[in-house]
Coordinates of C-alpha atoms in Angstrom, one line a residue:
X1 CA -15.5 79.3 -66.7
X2 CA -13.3 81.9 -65.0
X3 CA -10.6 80.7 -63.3
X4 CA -9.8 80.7 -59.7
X5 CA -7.2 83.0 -58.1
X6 CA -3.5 81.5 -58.9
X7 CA -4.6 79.2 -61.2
X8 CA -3.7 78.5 -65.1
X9 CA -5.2 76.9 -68.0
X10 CA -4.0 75.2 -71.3
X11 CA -6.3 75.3 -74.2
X12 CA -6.6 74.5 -77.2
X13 CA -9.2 72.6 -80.1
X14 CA -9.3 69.6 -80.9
X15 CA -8.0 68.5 -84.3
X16 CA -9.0 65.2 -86.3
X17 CA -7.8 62.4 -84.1
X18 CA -5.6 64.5 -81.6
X19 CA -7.9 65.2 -78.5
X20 CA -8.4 69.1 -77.8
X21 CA -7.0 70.7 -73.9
X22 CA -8.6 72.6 -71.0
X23 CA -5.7 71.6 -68.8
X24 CA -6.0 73.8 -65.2
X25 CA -2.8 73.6 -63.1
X26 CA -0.9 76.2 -60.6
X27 CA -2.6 75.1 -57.0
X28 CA -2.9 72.9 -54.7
X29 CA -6.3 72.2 -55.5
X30 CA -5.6 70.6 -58.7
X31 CA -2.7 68.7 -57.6
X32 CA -0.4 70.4 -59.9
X33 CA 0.9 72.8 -57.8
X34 CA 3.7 75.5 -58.6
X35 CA 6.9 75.2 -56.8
X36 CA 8.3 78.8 -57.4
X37 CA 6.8 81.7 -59.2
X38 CA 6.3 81.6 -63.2
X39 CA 9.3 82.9 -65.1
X40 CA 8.4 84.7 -67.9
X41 CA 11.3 85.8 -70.2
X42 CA 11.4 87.9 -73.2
X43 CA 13.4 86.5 -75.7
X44 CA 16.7 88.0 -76.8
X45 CA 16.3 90.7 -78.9
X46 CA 17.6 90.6 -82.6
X47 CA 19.0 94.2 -82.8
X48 CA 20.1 96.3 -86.3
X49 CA 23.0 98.1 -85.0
X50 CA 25.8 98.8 -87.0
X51 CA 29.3 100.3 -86.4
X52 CA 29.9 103.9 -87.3
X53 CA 32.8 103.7 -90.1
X54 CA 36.2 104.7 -88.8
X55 CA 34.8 105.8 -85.7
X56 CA 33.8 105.1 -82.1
X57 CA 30.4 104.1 -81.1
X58 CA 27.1 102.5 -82.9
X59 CA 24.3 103.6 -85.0
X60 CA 21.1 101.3 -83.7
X61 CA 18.8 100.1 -86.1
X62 CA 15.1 98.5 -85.9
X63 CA 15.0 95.7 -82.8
X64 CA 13.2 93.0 -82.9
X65 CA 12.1 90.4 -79.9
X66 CA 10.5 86.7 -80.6
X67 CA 8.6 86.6 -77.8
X68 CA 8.3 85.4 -74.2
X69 CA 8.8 82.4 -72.8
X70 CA 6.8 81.3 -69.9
X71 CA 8.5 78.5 -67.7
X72 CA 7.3 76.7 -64.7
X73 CA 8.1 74.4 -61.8
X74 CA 5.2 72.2 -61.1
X75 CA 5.0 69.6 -58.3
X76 CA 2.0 66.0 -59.5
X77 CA 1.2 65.4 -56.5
X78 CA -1.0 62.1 -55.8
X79 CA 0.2 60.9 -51.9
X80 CA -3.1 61.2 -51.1
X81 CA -4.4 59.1 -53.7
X82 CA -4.4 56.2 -51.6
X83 CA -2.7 54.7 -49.1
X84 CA -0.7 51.6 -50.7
X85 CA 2.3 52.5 -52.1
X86 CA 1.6 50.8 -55.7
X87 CA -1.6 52.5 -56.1
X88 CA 0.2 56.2 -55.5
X89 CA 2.6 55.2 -57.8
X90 CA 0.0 54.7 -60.6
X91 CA -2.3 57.3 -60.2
X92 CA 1.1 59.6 -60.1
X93 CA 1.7 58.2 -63.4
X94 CA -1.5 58.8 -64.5
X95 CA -1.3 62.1 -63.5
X96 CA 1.9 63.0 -65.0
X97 CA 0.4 61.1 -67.8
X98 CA -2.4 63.8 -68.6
X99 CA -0.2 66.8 -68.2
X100 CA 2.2 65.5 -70.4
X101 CA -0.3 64.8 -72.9
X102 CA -1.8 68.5 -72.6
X103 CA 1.7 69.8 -73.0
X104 CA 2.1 67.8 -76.1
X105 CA -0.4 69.4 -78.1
X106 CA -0.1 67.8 -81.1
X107 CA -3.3 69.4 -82.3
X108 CA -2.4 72.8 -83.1
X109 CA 1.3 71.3 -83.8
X110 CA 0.3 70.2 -87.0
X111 CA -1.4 73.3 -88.4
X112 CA 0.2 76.6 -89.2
X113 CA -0.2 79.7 -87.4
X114 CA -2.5 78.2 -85.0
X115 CA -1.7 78.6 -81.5
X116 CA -2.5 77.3 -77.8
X117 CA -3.9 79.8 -75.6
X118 CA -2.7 79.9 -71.7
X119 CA -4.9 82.2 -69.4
X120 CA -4.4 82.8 -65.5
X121 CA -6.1 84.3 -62.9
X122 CA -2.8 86.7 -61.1
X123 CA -4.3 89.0 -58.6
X124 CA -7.5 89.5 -59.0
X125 CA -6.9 89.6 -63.4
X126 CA -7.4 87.9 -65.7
X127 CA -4.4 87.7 -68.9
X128 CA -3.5 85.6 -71.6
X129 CA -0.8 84.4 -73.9
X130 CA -0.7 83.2 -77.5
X131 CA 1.6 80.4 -78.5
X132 CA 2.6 77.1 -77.9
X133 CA 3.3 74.9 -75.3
X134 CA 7.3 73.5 -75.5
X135 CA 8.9 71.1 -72.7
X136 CA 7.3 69.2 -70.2
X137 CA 10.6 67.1 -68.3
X138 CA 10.4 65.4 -64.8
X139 CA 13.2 67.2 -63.0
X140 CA 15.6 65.1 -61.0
X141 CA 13.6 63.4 -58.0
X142 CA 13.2 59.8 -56.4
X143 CA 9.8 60.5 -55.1
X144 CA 7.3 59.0 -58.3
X145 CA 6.9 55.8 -56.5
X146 CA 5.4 57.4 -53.4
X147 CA 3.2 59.8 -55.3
X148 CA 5.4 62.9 -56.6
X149 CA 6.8 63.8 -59.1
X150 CA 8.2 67.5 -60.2
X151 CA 8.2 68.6 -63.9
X152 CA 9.8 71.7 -65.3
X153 CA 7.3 72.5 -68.4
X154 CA 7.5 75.9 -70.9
X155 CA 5.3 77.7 -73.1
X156 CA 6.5 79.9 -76.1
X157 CA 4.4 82.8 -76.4
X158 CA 4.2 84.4 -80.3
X159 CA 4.6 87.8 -78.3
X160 CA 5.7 89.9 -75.3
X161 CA 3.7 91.0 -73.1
X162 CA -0.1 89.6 -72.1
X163 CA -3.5 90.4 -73.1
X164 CA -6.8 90.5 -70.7
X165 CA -8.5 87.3 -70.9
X166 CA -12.0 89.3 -71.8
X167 CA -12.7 90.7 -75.4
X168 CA -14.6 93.7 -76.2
X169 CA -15.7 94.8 -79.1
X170 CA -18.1 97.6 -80.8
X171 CA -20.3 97.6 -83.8
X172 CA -19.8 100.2 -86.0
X173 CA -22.6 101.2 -88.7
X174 CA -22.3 102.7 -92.0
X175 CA -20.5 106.8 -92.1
X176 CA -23.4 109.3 -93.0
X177 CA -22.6 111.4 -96.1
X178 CA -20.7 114.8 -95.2
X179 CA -23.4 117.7 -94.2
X180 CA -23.1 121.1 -93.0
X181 CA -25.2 122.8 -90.6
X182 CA -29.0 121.9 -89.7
X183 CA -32.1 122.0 -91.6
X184 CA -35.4 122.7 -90.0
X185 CA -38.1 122.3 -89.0
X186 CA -36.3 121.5 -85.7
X187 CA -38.6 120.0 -82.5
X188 CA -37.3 120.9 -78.9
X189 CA -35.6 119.8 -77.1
X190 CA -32.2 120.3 -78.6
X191 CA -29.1 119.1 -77.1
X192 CA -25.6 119.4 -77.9
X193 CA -23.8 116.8 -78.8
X194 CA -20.1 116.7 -78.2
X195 CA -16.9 114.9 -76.1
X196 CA -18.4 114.4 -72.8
X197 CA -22.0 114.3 -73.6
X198 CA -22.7 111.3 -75.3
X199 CA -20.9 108.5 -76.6
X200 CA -20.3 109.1 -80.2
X201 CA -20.7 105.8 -83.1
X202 CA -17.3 104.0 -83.0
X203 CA -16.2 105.4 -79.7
X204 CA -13.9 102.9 -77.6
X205 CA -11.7 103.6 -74.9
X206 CA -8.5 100.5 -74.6
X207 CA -6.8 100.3 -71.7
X208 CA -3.7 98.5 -70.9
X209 CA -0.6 99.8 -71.1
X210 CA 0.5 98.8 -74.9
X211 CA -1.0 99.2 -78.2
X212 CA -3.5 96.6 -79.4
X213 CA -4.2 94.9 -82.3
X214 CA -7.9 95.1 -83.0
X215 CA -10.1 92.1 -85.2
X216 CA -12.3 93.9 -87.7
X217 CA -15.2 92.3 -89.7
X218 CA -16.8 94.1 -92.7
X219 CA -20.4 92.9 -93.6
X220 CA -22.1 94.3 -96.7
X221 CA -23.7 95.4 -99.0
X222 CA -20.6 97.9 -99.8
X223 CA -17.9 98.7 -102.0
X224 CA -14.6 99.7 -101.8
X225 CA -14.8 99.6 -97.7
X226 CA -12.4 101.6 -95.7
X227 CA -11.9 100.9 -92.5
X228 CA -10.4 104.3 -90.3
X229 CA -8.8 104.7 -87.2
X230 CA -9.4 108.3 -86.8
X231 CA -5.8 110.4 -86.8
X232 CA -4.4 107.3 -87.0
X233 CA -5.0 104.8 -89.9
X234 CA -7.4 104.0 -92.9
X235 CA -7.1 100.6 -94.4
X236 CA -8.7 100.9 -97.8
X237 CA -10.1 97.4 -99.7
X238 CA -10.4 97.6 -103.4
X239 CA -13.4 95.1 -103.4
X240 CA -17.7 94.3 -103.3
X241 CA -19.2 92.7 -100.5
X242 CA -23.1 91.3 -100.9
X243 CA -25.7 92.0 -98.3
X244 CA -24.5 89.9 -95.3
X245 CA -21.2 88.7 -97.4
X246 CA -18.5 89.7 -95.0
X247 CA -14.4 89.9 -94.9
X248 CA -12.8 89.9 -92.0
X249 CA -9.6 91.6 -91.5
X250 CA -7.0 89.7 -88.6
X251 CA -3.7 91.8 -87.9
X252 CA -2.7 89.9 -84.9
X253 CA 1.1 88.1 -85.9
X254 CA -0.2 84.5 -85.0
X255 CA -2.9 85.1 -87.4
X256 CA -2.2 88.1 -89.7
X257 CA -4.8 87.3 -92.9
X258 CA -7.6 88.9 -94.5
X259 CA -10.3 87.2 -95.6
X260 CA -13.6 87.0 -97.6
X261 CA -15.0 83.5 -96.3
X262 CA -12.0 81.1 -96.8
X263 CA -10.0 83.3 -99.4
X264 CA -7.6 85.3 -98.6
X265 CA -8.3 88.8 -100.0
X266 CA -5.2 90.6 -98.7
X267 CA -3.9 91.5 -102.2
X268 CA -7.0 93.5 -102.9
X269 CA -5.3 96.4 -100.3
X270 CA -5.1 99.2 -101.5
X271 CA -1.8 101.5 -101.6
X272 CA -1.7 103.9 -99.0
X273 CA -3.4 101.7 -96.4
X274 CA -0.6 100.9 -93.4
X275 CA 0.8 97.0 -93.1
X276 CA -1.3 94.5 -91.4
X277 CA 1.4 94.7 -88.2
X278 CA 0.9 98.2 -88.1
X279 CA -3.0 98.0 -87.5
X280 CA -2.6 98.9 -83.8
X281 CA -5.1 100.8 -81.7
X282 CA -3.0 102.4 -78.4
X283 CA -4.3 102.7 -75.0
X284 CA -6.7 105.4 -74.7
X285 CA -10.5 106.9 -76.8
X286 CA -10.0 106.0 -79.5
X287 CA -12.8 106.7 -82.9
X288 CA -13.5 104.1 -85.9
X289 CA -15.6 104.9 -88.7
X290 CA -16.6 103.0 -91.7
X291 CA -16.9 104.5 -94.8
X292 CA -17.4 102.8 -98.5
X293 CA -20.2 102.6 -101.3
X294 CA -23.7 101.7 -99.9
X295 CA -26.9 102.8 -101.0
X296 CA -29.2 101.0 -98.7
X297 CA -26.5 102.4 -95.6
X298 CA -26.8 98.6 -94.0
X299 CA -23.7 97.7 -93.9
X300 CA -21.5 97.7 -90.9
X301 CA -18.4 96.4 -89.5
X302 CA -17.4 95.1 -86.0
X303 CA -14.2 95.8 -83.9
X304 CA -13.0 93.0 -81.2
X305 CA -9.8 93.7 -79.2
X306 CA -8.2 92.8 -76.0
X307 CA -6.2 95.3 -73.6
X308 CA -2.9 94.3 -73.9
X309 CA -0.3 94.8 -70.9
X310 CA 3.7 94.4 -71.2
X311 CA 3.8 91.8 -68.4
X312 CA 0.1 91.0 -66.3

């Protein structure tokens, strides 16, 4: 369900015994209300600069960031739970209760690489951020008795920067052979096909203001699949896939695997194909094409991304 105008949500999957999260906060309305704007901060940057020998000055080296941290000021509000003092002071507890619970998140905490996801609704769009959620404190206040209580909570993003809450994504069938020119007989009408006229197989357009990184699933029958980003990439995989077996290829860093079912199948890259981190698509038309071994040209592969922005 989308969410409403300066609102945010906590989500995450359940997990064995620990209790999954849809957790919507940010107005009035759901009595968690924000007391100041969100501050989202990227972390420090780990930089690879090194002195110039017997000189002045610095030569820099590759930077690196850990991410954002998102932190908020959020007021529980339950005074209008009822009118008796000891009956605000429980359902404040309650309340405080839940949120804290949510902010736990002890079911993605115990697995690896498997994040919460916070969306929000910030004029009029829609973003998201990857991560998990951190602190959830009361700040200093004498008010839970009568139905308040504020709480300073954070959530650790695994990147900077936030991505558009809706995913697109394209299907893209099997590369015809190489052909020169046209073979007859030919039946009017004829029309030219070219950049403007009609959309070509594996044509996207991202938007956003950052590269992406883009989910792509391989479904056979086909051998030795490549997967190309056209003047950009080709990720080769020395490997078979059966009619409708599938591997599916994850480059984003709080997944990052590649996988045939549930085994990972990243070793069978082939040299010359680019690191997973560097499978980004930037902003833009972009082409992907498929190409491999397939006789009965059935095979096909899928691209999902989401338009990534450096802030919202």
């Amino acid at each position: 369900m989308p969410l409403n105008e300066g609102e945010w949500r906590l989500s995450y999957s359940a997990n064995g015994v620990h209790p999954g999260a849809s957790f919507i906060f940010g107005t009035w309305k759901s009595r968690y209300y924000l007391l100041d704007d969100v501050e989202i901060k990227d972390q420090d940057i780990t930089d690879g600069d090194t002195p110039l020998p017997r000189e002045d000055g610095l030569r820099h080296g590759q930077d690196f960031s850990t991410g954002a941290t998102l932190t908020f000021e959020i007021g529980v509000d339950t005074v209008d739970a009822s009118p008796a003092l000891r009956e605000r002071h429980g359902a404040n507890l309650d309340a405080v209760s839940r949120i804290k619970q949510a902010w736990d998140a002890r079911a993605v905490r115990d697995l690896t690489a498997t994040p919460a996801v916070l969306s929000t609704m910030q004029g009029g769009r829609e973003r998201r951020w990857y991560g998990r959620p951190r602190k959830c404190e009361k700040a200093a206040s004498k008010l839970t008795r009568q139905g308040y209580t504020p709480l300073v909570a954070s959530f650790t993003a695994s990147h900077t920067g936030s991505f558009s809450e809706v995913e697109q994504s394209i299907r893209v069938d099997m590369a015809p052979p190489p052909h020169r020119g046209i073979k007859g007989p030919l039946t009017a009408p004829l029309m030219m096909v070219g950049e403007g006229a009609v959309r070509t197989p594996g044509e996207i357009v991202v938007a956003g203001n950052r590269p992406s990184w883009p989910v792509i699933t391989i479904v056979g029958p086909i051998a030795q699949p490549t997967c190309e980003l056209v003047g950009r990439w080709k990720l080769k995989l020395n490997l078979s896939l059966k009619a409708g077996e599938r591997v599916v290829i994850d480059p984003r860093p709080w997944v990052r695997t590649v996988k045939r079912g549930s085994a990972s199948v990243a070793g069978l890259i082939t040299r010359g194909s680019p690191l997973l981190e560097d499978l980004l698509i930037p902003p833009g038309r972009q082409d992907f094409v498929l190409r491999g071994t397939d006789v009965t040209a059935t095979s096909y592969m899928t691209v999902a991304w989401r338009d990534a922005w450096a802030y919202m």
